[in-house]
Amino acid sequence: MAQQDWSTVGKPVRKKDAMALLLGKPAYLDDLTPKDCLVVKVLRSPHAHALIEEIDTENAEQIPGVAAIFTYRDVPQKRFTMAGQTYPEPSPYDRLILDRRVRFVGDAVAIVAGENEAAVDRALKRIRVRYQVLEPVLDFHTAKDNLILVHPEESWRSLCPVGADNRRNLCASETCQDGDVDRILAGCDQVVEGVYHTKACQQAMMETFRTYTEIDPYGRLHVVSSTQIVFHVRRILANALDIPKSKVHVEKFRIGGGFGAKQTVVAEVYPALVTWKTGRPAKMIYTRQECQTAGTPRHEMEVRVRLGASNDGTIRALDVYTLSNTGAYGEHGPTTVGLSGHKSIPLYTHSLEAFRFAYDVVYTNHQSAGAYRGYGATQGIFAVETAVNELADRLGMDPVALREKNMVREGQVMPAYYNERADACALDRCMTRCKELFHWEEKFPVRDMGNGKVRAAGVAMAMQGSGISGVDVGSATIKLSDEGFFNLSIGAADMGTGCDTILAQMAAECMECSLDDVAVFGADSDASPYDSGSYASSTTYVTGKAVEKACEELKDRLCQVGAELLNCPREEVEYARKAVRRLDGSAQVSLADIATKSMCGNGTAVQATCSHTSPISPPPFMVGMAEVEVDRETGSVQVLDYTAVVDCGTPINPNLARVQTEGGIVQGIGMALFEDVTYTPEGR
């Protein structure tokens, strides 16, 4: 009889929740929370910058079905940040739940809660607000040291030394370098200089922002939210409401897409305030329009690049300056900007003699920006890779060959990437394979199609990270349960990426059992072990290692109980799939029997909790090649072909790794050709 293969890692197993979602079973927040709760909506500012002189809610409060209306007079005067980041948060504490000063078109003015949506909608129209309209700061080029301050308040504060100064409209500012950039550039044969602008664009995840809140039987605020960051939500809500963190319990169900948008507390504070003030359950569901106008889009950035090279194509120096528009509030402003240089410059470590990376993140009276897939690396890589392509054009050199000459290689230290060493880097093999799959030589350079259209091919490289080194913490608890199956509890949030399945695969591999024998639970701030959350491409690498460590510890505990049942010392037994057996093979005890023993007269817990943080953040690398057709008369661009080759390490689940790549490509094409957030001269 053939031995059963228990291996799961590296196999394209189906997601654990696939069939339930495919069949439309209740899974998401609005499916699983009560319908008979207060409906919460927000009255939003029509002005980019204004002070509320008077707000009259009396007529609105008389509407049948209206339960409560709150204004800036009714909220704690304690500033906080909505960014879901590890404490101490680098994003400034610059928000109140409701503020007398409104800072963008769409900023919150009042919160209305009612028995039904119709009553709330009527009340929103009845609220009368008199504004003192102020001149806004709308051009991020003029925001720094502008006489108009977005945050003039004395209560503004920054917890981390990120170069923030509200008196200069600065959310963050820094310069770092290695080597004498100006001297090297002065000695280069070629210096390419360019300014590259990327506008804001929205995540537009299918499930909009939404949160349900209630007071539990113990008088605690119970929050159910579509969020990537349950533990950070607990801290942020406690800060905003000025209540003890022990009074807040946060959990999430399935998430209908996040892409970074749900790494910010966008909707949670409003129903939380309603419930905490009224004691009644409440729910807020953002409309699609609200997501577009009062969400957290990608940061608009302008990246200036100076690239110095020799005539043979050796890239010797890179000087990158990023101006980032954080909008009205500083969520993720100090951190996204860092990736624009730290994830672009290191791609050319091989021959680089010097680099400089500087940035300013400025406040404006635009919608507040936030986290979005790529998290600043996208903007910086676009700029640097475009400059490299311009160098190739100037030298008459194939841009693939130029990159092969200069790209970072395995074993090299990357000064611009926090001096980490590229111990796992297959970027050169990615380029070779991509060139082969794409048929680069046939498609490059430009081909005139003779009908007013031209076809051309382009190439670019990219890198990201695997969590934030020395910061992010992943944790996992695994326990043996009845009949020998395992419960895996995690604090990471599955956003549809499949992390529940991937982490279960890793647990099944370690425990030598089938995937069906691992039941996954998460994420819940009361019941799950602490986890920084699902962001920064951290879950598989950081939380996955915690799963592995927990499994090893559990095996040892199971061996302790097994040895007791076998009447022998611990040293004489080993873990063997569904059993613990004596090393001499003379006897064994099943996991089912160990589970039974653990519930009667047992002093050894058959569960283990482990945490993991990594001192390094190994980057995945990618090469992308695109073929486009351009109509020279109309400017219309059509993508004909796109090939991507990714060095992501060991794919735990090849299917999920592939669809992550495909989804990223589609979002990248959308950002490049179709999507941006555009403002009127009034800041709308």
XYZ file of C-alpha atoms in Angstrom:
684
model
C 0.000 0.000 0.000
C 1.406 3.388 -1.048
C 2.324 5.750 1.773
C -0.010 8.740 2.039
C 1.578 12.084 1.114
C 0.815 14.588 3.880
C 2.802 17.389 2.259
C 0.801 20.583 1.587
C 3.399 23.327 1.119
C 4.015 24.103 -2.526
C 0.707 22.654 -3.641
C -2.146 24.635 -5.247
C -4.769 23.615 -2.688
C -8.159 25.291 -2.769
C -8.766 28.146 -0.331
C -10.534 27.060 2.827
C -13.379 29.517 2.304
C -13.637 29.084 -1.463
C -16.865 27.102 -1.666
C -18.716 29.196 0.905
C -17.887 32.364 -0.991
C -18.569 30.810 -4.375
C -22.013 29.677 -3.221
C -22.861 33.051 -1.722
C -23.008 31.845 1.877
C -23.086 34.568 4.574
C -19.487 35.586 5.139
C -19.036 39.339 5.216
C -19.766 41.931 7.881
C -23.169 42.983 6.585
C -24.209 39.330 6.202
C -23.451 38.418 9.795
C -24.306 41.452 11.896
C -27.820 42.445 13.066
C -29.991 44.525 10.753
C -31.998 46.180 13.539
C -29.289 48.572 14.668
C -28.794 52.299 14.344
C -27.821 53.513 10.879
C -24.854 55.900 11.042
C -23.932 58.481 8.422
C -21.700 61.540 8.335
C -22.433 65.072 7.149
C -19.419 66.156 5.128
C -17.823 69.505 4.427
C -18.479 71.201 1.048
C -15.345 73.332 1.527
C -11.675 72.444 1.251
C -10.787 74.608 4.253
C -13.174 76.265 6.679
C -14.054 76.903 10.300
C -17.503 75.963 11.578
C -18.962 79.168 12.997
C -22.364 77.770 13.851
C -24.022 74.383 13.532
C -27.757 73.964 14.182
C -29.073 70.410 14.592
C -32.394 71.199 16.287
C -34.620 70.705 13.221
C -32.795 67.515 12.288
C -33.230 66.089 15.772
C -37.026 66.473 15.514
C -37.292 64.039 12.580
C -38.971 60.773 13.667
C -36.437 57.970 13.841
C -33.402 60.159 14.527
C -31.661 58.806 17.626
C -28.656 61.086 18.030
C -26.627 63.789 16.311
C -23.077 64.614 17.342
C -20.926 67.633 16.445
C -17.418 68.747 17.365
C -18.762 69.880 20.749
C -19.668 66.279 21.662
C -16.386 64.456 21.051
C -13.192 64.071 23.101
C -10.606 66.751 22.389
C -7.798 64.226 22.185
C -5.880 63.969 18.930
C -5.021 60.628 17.358
C -4.021 59.038 14.072
C -6.154 56.652 12.028
C -3.098 54.894 10.549
C -2.852 51.244 11.591
C 0.845 51.046 12.434
C 2.903 49.613 15.267
C 3.226 51.868 18.322
C 4.747 54.392 18.645
C 3.039 55.393 15.432
C 5.173 57.392 12.983
C 2.058 59.147 11.632
C 1.306 62.396 13.519
C -1.551 62.668 15.991
C -3.472 65.278 14.007
C -7.151 64.193 14.083
C -10.210 64.580 16.232
C -13.318 62.463 15.583
C -15.026 65.762 14.667
C -13.189 69.062 14.464
C -14.335 72.659 14.263
C -11.782 73.123 11.453
C -12.572 71.111 8.314
C -9.635 70.437 6.026
C -10.921 68.918 2.771
C -14.105 68.562 0.762
C -15.593 65.493 2.431
C -14.200 66.028 5.932
C -16.581 65.004 8.732
C -18.817 67.766 10.158
C -21.501 65.855 12.092
C -22.506 62.265 12.862
C -26.158 61.265 12.535
C -27.592 58.024 13.908
C -31.147 56.864 13.274
C -33.506 53.913 13.241
C -33.480 53.751 9.444
C -31.620 55.163 6.481
C -34.473 57.393 5.329
C -34.614 59.232 8.653
C -30.851 59.709 8.676
C -30.826 61.027 5.098
C -33.572 63.548 5.958
C -31.689 64.670 9.044
C -28.468 65.232 7.095
C -30.361 67.708 4.874
C -31.852 69.531 7.875
C -28.578 70.309 9.640
C -27.648 73.945 9.134
C -23.969 74.893 9.155
C -22.462 78.362 8.801
C -18.830 78.242 7.726
C -16.040 80.760 7.728
C -14.486 79.744 4.436
C -10.685 79.886 4.528
C -8.163 79.888 1.715
C -6.980 76.316 1.141
C -3.553 74.937 0.267
C -4.259 72.935 -2.902
C -0.903 72.881 -4.721
C 1.477 70.544 -2.944
C 4.435 72.328 -4.553
C 3.666 75.432 -2.476
C 2.549 73.722 0.741
C 5.886 73.600 2.560
C 6.399 76.779 4.617
C 3.159 78.245 3.259
C 1.602 81.040 5.315
C -1.647 79.040 5.314
C -1.396 76.214 7.841
C -3.471 73.053 7.489
C -2.810 72.195 11.165
C -2.246 75.354 13.219
C -3.558 73.749 16.427
C -1.334 73.567 19.503
C -2.544 70.028 20.300
C -0.938 68.562 17.130
C 1.927 66.225 17.965
C 4.313 63.751 16.412
C 5.392 60.728 18.448
C 8.403 59.763 16.331
C 11.333 61.850 15.043
C 10.288 61.844 11.376
C 10.984 65.514 10.638
C 7.341 66.546 11.109
C 6.488 70.201 11.801
C 2.898 71.385 11.615
C 4.092 75.005 11.549
C 5.707 74.275 8.186
C 2.930 72.015 6.819
C 5.415 69.150 7.089
C 4.226 65.648 7.931
C 7.740 64.216 7.474
C 11.145 65.227 6.093
C 14.497 63.459 5.870
C 17.702 63.050 3.879
C 19.991 60.010 3.789
C 22.952 59.177 1.593
C 25.969 56.983 1.062
C 29.036 58.366 -0.683
C 29.651 61.763 -2.309
C 26.782 61.976 -4.797
C 27.612 65.425 -6.168
C 31.272 64.525 -6.811
C 30.374 61.272 -8.588
C 27.692 62.966 -10.706
C 30.184 65.675 -11.713
C 32.489 62.961 -13.041
C 29.842 61.033 -15.008
C 29.741 60.977 -18.808
C 25.949 61.048 -18.800
C 23.537 62.621 -16.306
C 19.842 62.020 -16.822
C 17.565 64.398 -14.924
C 13.796 64.091 -14.796
C 10.726 64.903 -12.719
C 8.043 62.217 -12.609
C 4.548 62.825 -11.257
C 2.096 60.176 -10.076
C -1.362 61.319 -9.054
C -3.499 59.803 -6.319
C -5.637 56.785 -7.221
C -8.187 54.821 -5.218
C -8.068 51.186 -4.087
C -11.769 50.733 -5.022
C -12.002 47.379 -3.225
C -15.348 45.685 -3.877
C -16.439 45.765 -0.223
C -16.606 49.384 0.926
C -15.538 50.507 4.408
C -17.962 49.193 7.029
C -18.183 48.660 10.782
C -20.708 47.331 13.325
C -20.505 48.271 17.011
C -22.332 47.234 20.183
C -21.872 47.143 23.948
C -21.241 43.566 25.074
C -22.659 42.003 28.291
C -19.577 43.183 30.195
C -19.976 46.840 29.197
C -17.176 46.753 26.637
C -17.268 48.256 23.161
C -17.480 45.330 20.738
C -16.375 46.312 17.230
C -16.788 44.148 14.139
C -15.046 45.701 11.174
C -13.750 44.955 7.721
C -10.177 45.710 8.702
C -6.639 44.455 8.131
C -5.498 45.554 11.613
C -7.699 44.397 14.517
C -5.135 45.160 17.220
C -4.316 48.611 15.892
C -8.047 49.387 15.633
C -8.367 48.667 19.352
C -5.638 51.162 20.196
C -6.867 53.814 17.763
C -10.482 53.685 18.979
C -9.377 53.833 22.609
C -7.266 56.888 21.791
C -10.059 58.572 19.823
C -12.760 57.924 22.435
C -10.346 58.524 25.320
C -11.275 55.254 27.032
C -9.135 52.355 28.342
C -8.002 49.877 25.699
C -9.381 47.121 27.923
C -12.841 48.459 27.105
C -12.465 47.707 23.370
C -12.843 44.334 21.648
C -12.277 44.174 17.865
C -12.880 41.320 15.451
C -13.292 40.886 11.713
C -15.138 38.448 9.453
C -14.231 37.932 5.804
C -12.861 41.032 4.083
C -14.036 41.886 0.577
C -10.712 43.363 -0.479
C -8.414 45.836 1.201
C -5.284 46.653 -0.840
C -4.075 48.802 2.076
C -7.221 50.946 2.344
C -8.302 48.947 5.392
C -4.975 49.509 7.127
C -6.505 52.829 8.145
C -9.407 53.323 10.569
C -11.735 55.034 8.085
C -15.268 54.071 9.192
C -14.775 52.650 12.679
C -14.710 55.812 14.804
C -18.192 57.044 13.849
C -20.377 54.080 14.883
C -18.036 53.502 17.837
C -18.783 57.002 19.131
C -22.525 56.472 18.600
C -22.544 53.181 20.496
C -20.326 54.447 23.310
C -22.542 57.529 23.770
C -25.966 55.869 23.333
C -25.321 52.284 24.444
C -27.075 51.062 21.293
C -25.781 48.870 18.437
C -24.811 50.847 15.351
C -23.549 50.219 11.844
C -21.891 52.381 9.231
C -21.474 51.355 5.597
C -19.680 53.740 3.279
C -21.226 54.413 -0.093
C -19.002 54.029 -3.122
C -18.978 57.820 -3.453
C -17.758 58.183 0.134
C -14.983 55.681 -0.541
C -13.880 57.797 -3.497
C -14.097 61.177 -1.760
C -13.409 60.430 1.912
C -11.243 57.310 1.791
C -7.454 56.961 1.743
C -6.077 56.939 -1.827
C -2.470 56.388 -2.861
C -0.206 59.348 -2.090
C 0.321 61.749 -4.944
C 4.085 62.047 -5.407
C 6.504 64.003 -7.540
C 9.866 62.282 -7.772
C 12.958 64.079 -9.065
C 15.729 61.791 -10.277
C 19.338 62.552 -11.195
C 21.098 59.495 -12.583
C 24.796 59.490 -13.432
C 26.423 56.907 -15.705
C 29.460 56.159 -17.823
C 29.219 55.927 -21.601
C 29.479 52.134 -21.339
C 26.205 52.098 -19.362
C 27.615 51.714 -15.847
C 25.243 53.486 -13.443
C 27.419 55.242 -10.853
C 25.121 57.539 -8.852
C 21.457 58.093 -8.076
C 19.974 61.197 -6.467
C 16.258 60.915 -5.666
C 14.008 63.552 -4.073
C 10.339 62.798 -3.389
C 7.653 65.370 -2.666
C 4.626 63.536 -1.266
C 1.123 64.928 -0.765
C -0.385 63.440 2.386
C -3.509 65.593 2.085
C -5.391 66.903 5.111
C -4.091 64.318 7.586
C -0.847 62.420 8.003
C -1.931 58.776 7.865
C 0.988 56.716 6.495
C 2.645 59.898 5.196
C 6.022 59.405 6.923
C 6.266 55.720 5.951
C 4.980 55.456 2.366
C 7.467 58.063 1.189
C 10.452 56.044 2.419
C 9.684 53.204 0.056
C 9.865 55.536 -2.959
C 13.640 55.590 -2.532
C 14.477 52.573 -0.396
C 12.704 50.205 -2.823
C 13.954 51.797 -6.083
C 17.591 52.840 -5.616
C 18.746 49.398 -4.332
C 17.782 47.796 -7.662
C 21.042 49.291 -9.027
C 23.356 48.381 -6.148
C 25.728 46.374 -8.397
C 27.710 49.330 -9.737
C 26.389 52.218 -7.648
C 29.132 54.321 -6.050
C 26.890 56.818 -4.248
C 23.244 57.625 -3.611
C 21.189 60.311 -1.950
C 17.529 60.048 -1.031
C 15.602 62.994 0.376
C 11.921 63.684 0.839
C 9.299 66.075 2.115
C 5.748 64.990 2.949
C 3.408 67.968 2.997
C -0.066 68.704 4.272
C -2.616 70.100 1.796
C -6.378 70.575 1.801
C -6.923 67.439 -0.268
C -8.470 64.163 0.832
C -6.141 62.381 3.235
C -3.968 59.752 1.551
C -3.109 56.346 3.002
C -1.819 52.858 2.311
C -2.245 51.285 -1.115
C -0.607 48.158 -2.530
C 3.062 48.943 -3.154
C 2.966 51.626 -0.459
C 5.177 54.265 -2.093
C 7.497 51.828 -3.854
C 5.186 52.043 -6.866
C 5.733 55.772 -7.313
C 9.491 55.678 -6.758
C 10.116 52.661 -8.976
C 8.127 54.293 -11.799
C 10.394 57.352 -11.601
C 13.758 55.592 -11.342
C 12.910 52.972 -13.963
C 11.764 55.687 -16.381
C 15.047 57.532 -15.874
C 16.969 54.311 -16.573
C 15.002 53.806 -19.782
C 15.826 57.385 -20.800
C 19.505 56.629 -20.168
C 19.254 53.546 -22.382
C 17.694 55.640 -25.130
C 20.409 58.294 -24.848
C 23.166 55.658 -25.039
C 21.450 53.723 -27.844
C 21.560 50.690 -25.567
C 19.032 47.906 -25.091
C 17.282 48.694 -21.752
C 17.396 44.984 -20.855
C 21.163 44.876 -21.380
C 21.550 48.095 -19.378
C 19.746 46.516 -16.442
C 21.653 43.249 -16.717
C 24.826 45.288 -16.386
C 23.705 47.206 -13.293
C 21.118 45.191 -11.353
C 21.663 44.066 -7.775
C 23.043 40.532 -7.504
C 22.781 37.910 -4.822
C 25.143 38.470 -1.902
C 25.498 42.218 -2.372
C 24.894 44.645 0.482
C 22.264 47.257 -0.422
C 23.162 50.553 1.334
C 19.923 52.183 0.160
C 17.923 49.260 1.621
C 18.981 49.752 5.239
C 22.303 47.994 4.504
C 20.593 44.617 4.177
C 22.304 41.980 2.063
C 20.538 40.378 -0.877
C 20.957 36.827 0.393
C 18.105 35.611 -1.809
C 18.012 37.433 -5.135
C 17.081 35.896 -8.492
C 16.554 39.212 -10.287
C 19.026 38.236 -13.012
C 17.148 34.984 -13.647
C 13.841 36.881 -13.636
C 15.177 39.104 -16.424
C 16.436 36.146 -18.470
C 13.170 34.234 -18.135
C 10.994 37.291 -18.805
C 12.956 38.134 -21.933
C 12.462 34.573 -23.147
C 8.710 34.390 -22.408
C 8.014 37.850 -23.814
C 10.172 37.424 -26.975
C 11.894 40.708 -26.218
C 14.162 40.748 -29.277
C 11.142 40.522 -31.592
C 9.184 43.339 -29.922
C 11.894 45.908 -29.152
C 12.374 48.661 -30.227
C 9.571 50.666 -31.903
C 7.760 49.217 -34.906
C 5.715 51.445 -37.236
C 2.576 49.536 -38.190
C 1.949 51.756 -41.225
C -1.570 52.731 -40.152
C -0.803 55.676 -37.936
C -0.031 53.364 -35.040
C 3.231 52.249 -33.515
C 4.063 49.307 -31.310
C 6.748 49.354 -28.683
C 8.001 47.293 -25.773
C 9.145 48.412 -22.354
C 10.854 46.816 -19.392
C 11.117 47.637 -15.696
C 12.295 45.998 -12.493
C 10.757 46.168 -9.041
C 11.334 45.078 -5.468
C 9.314 45.109 -2.267
C 9.888 43.690 1.200
C 8.664 40.979 3.558
C 7.339 42.902 6.519
C 9.031 45.776 8.325
C 12.315 44.491 9.704
C 12.727 44.764 13.456
C 9.156 46.094 13.843
C 6.388 43.773 12.642
C 5.338 40.920 14.917
C 3.475 37.829 13.780
C 1.980 35.360 16.248
C 0.169 32.048 16.138
C -1.456 29.687 18.611
C -1.945 26.043 17.709
C -3.635 23.488 19.928
C -4.611 19.849 19.770
C -8.360 19.238 19.977
C -10.738 16.280 20.158
C -10.002 13.313 17.904
C -6.579 14.704 17.024
C -7.328 17.744 14.844
C -5.688 21.153 15.334
C -6.990 24.674 15.943
C -4.819 27.465 14.537
C -5.492 30.965 15.879
C -3.934 33.952 14.140
C -4.139 37.738 14.404
C -3.390 38.320 10.728
C -6.397 39.223 8.576
C -7.248 37.340 5.397
C -8.260 40.028 2.879
C -9.026 37.504 0.185
C -5.313 36.878 -0.291
C -5.698 33.402 1.212
C -3.501 33.773 4.288
C -5.859 31.569 6.332
C -5.223 28.796 3.835
C -1.487 29.462 3.449
C -0.846 29.480 7.201
C -2.964 26.330 7.572
C -0.839 24.697 4.865
C 2.284 25.537 6.824
C 0.753 24.162 10.032
C -0.350 20.980 8.255
C 3.141 20.535 6.829
C 4.740 20.959 10.254
C 2.221 18.716 12.055
C 2.271 16.145 9.221
C -1.490 16.082 8.844
C -4.024 16.873 6.171
C -5.166 20.444 5.566
C -8.678 19.447 6.663
C -7.279 18.655 10.103
C -6.349 22.326 10.663
C -9.207 24.690 11.589
C -8.261 28.375 11.347
C -9.607 31.170 13.535
C -8.859 34.899 13.311
C -8.632 37.736 13.727
C -9.953 38.829 17.111
C -8.240 41.187 19.550
C -9.554 39.186 22.544
C -8.946 35.644 21.305
C -6.074 35.840 18.800
C -2.417 36.198 19.745
C -1.008 39.639 18.934
C -0.181 40.298 15.300
C 0.760 43.606 13.682
C -1.772 42.907 10.954
C -1.906 42.105 7.275
C 0.217 44.668 5.477
C 3.735 45.214 4.111
C 3.743 41.753 2.469
C 4.448 40.384 5.934
C 1.943 37.627 6.647
C 3.471 34.562 4.983
C 7.022 35.496 5.954
C 6.560 36.851 9.487
C 3.378 35.167 10.769
C 4.277 32.018 8.845
C 7.479 31.703 10.856
C 5.456 32.106 14.057
C 3.243 29.207 12.894
C 6.304 27.050 12.312
C 7.748 27.864 15.736
C 4.419 27.197 17.470
C 4.125 23.820 15.745
C 7.597 22.784 16.902
C 6.749 23.768 20.478
C 3.434 21.905 20.325
C 5.175 18.759 19.087
C 7.395 18.839 22.148
C 4.378 19.188 24.457
C 2.589 16.334 22.703
C 5.671 14.190 23.194
C 5.616 15.016 26.920
C 2.015 13.815 27.258
C 2.663 10.867 24.955
C 5.660 9.768 27.023
C 3.504 9.865 30.149
C 0.936 7.598 28.486
C 3.696 5.262 27.277
C 5.306 5.168 30.740
C 8.735 6.237 29.486
C 10.975 9.326 29.609
C 10.364 12.162 27.133
C 13.758 11.484 25.518
C 12.575 8.047 24.376
C 9.683 9.227 22.165
C 9.242 11.181 18.966
C 6.402 12.854 17.116
C 5.220 10.695 14.212
C 2.342 12.172 12.234
C -0.885 11.086 13.924
C 0.917 9.639 16.929
C 3.734 9.830 19.431
C 5.857 6.687 19.333
C 8.772 5.174 21.166
C 12.078 5.520 19.347
C 12.533 1.748 19.339
C 9.161 1.350 17.595
C 7.779 -0.863 20.326
C 4.673 1.234 21.062
C 2.839 4.407 20.165
C -0.138 6.474 21.272
C -2.437 8.289 18.860
C -3.088 12.023 18.843
C -6.747 11.252 19.486
C -5.784 9.473 22.719
C -3.449 12.327 23.673
C -6.309 14.780 23.095
C -8.540 12.712 25.372
C -5.814 12.510 28.008
C -5.317 16.296 27.860
C -8.881 16.758 29.137
C -8.583 14.537 32.200
C -5.957 14.620 34.908
C -3.497 16.510 32.755
C -1.023 19.229 33.729
C 0.642 19.836 30.351
C -1.139 22.244 27.998
C -1.429 20.742 24.517
C -1.191 24.115 22.833
C 1.592 26.540 22.018
C 1.776 30.245 21.204
C 4.788 31.733 19.486
C 5.665 35.151 18.122
C 8.172 36.085 15.472
C 9.836 39.258 14.322
C 12.538 39.412 11.699
C 15.705 41.547 11.788
C 15.673 41.538 7.972
C 13.051 41.970 5.266
C 14.084 39.923 2.224
C 12.742 41.630 -0.897
C 10.809 39.788 -3.552
C 12.015 40.970 -6.958
C 10.157 41.271 -10.250
C 10.762 42.001 -13.902
C 7.891 43.193 -16.058
C 7.738 43.630 -19.826
C 4.883 45.298 -21.678
C 3.982 45.640 -25.337
C 1.734 48.553 -26.225
C 0.217 49.983 -29.384
C -0.088 53.773 -29.546
C -2.281 55.701 -31.949
C -0.131 58.708 -32.842
C -3.126 60.775 -33.876
C -5.374 60.260 -30.864
C -2.846 59.210 -28.205
C -4.877 56.093 -27.433
C -2.839 53.342 -25.782
C -3.697 49.655 -25.927
C -1.828 47.028 -23.932
C -1.162 44.064 -26.221
C 0.954 41.896 -23.958
C 2.353 41.875 -20.441
C 4.773 39.348 -18.986
C 5.931 39.300 -15.382
C 8.430 37.028 -13.680
C 8.575 37.204 -9.888
C 11.219 35.992 -7.462
C 8.975 35.478 -4.420
C 10.980 32.763 -2.685
C 9.111 29.497 -2.087
C 5.452 29.772 -3.132
C 3.475 28.121 -0.338
C 0.431 27.965 -2.623
C 1.296 28.470 -6.329
C -2.307 29.279 -7.285
C -2.590 32.069 -4.745
C 0.891 33.379 -5.578
C -0.059 33.523 -9.258
C -3.351 35.351 -8.747
C -1.646 37.852 -6.445
C 0.767 38.630 -9.275
C -2.000 38.822 -11.869
C -4.066 41.127 -9.651
C -1.083 43.412 -9.123
C -0.457 43.608 -12.860
C -4.065 44.585 -13.545
C -3.958 47.275 -10.845
C -0.665 48.556 -12.242
C -2.077 48.833 -15.756
C -5.106 50.623 -14.318
C -2.927 53.093 -12.445
C -0.717 53.734 -15.463
C -3.417 54.233 -18.093
C -6.840 54.869 -16.628
C -6.999 55.963 -12.983
C -6.283 59.139 -11.077
C -7.949 61.389 -8.535
C -8.557 64.801 -10.113
C -9.526 67.992 -8.272
C -11.448 71.108 -9.274
C -9.835 74.511 -8.586
C -11.966 74.644 -5.401
C -10.468 71.416 -4.089
C -13.418 69.137 -4.819
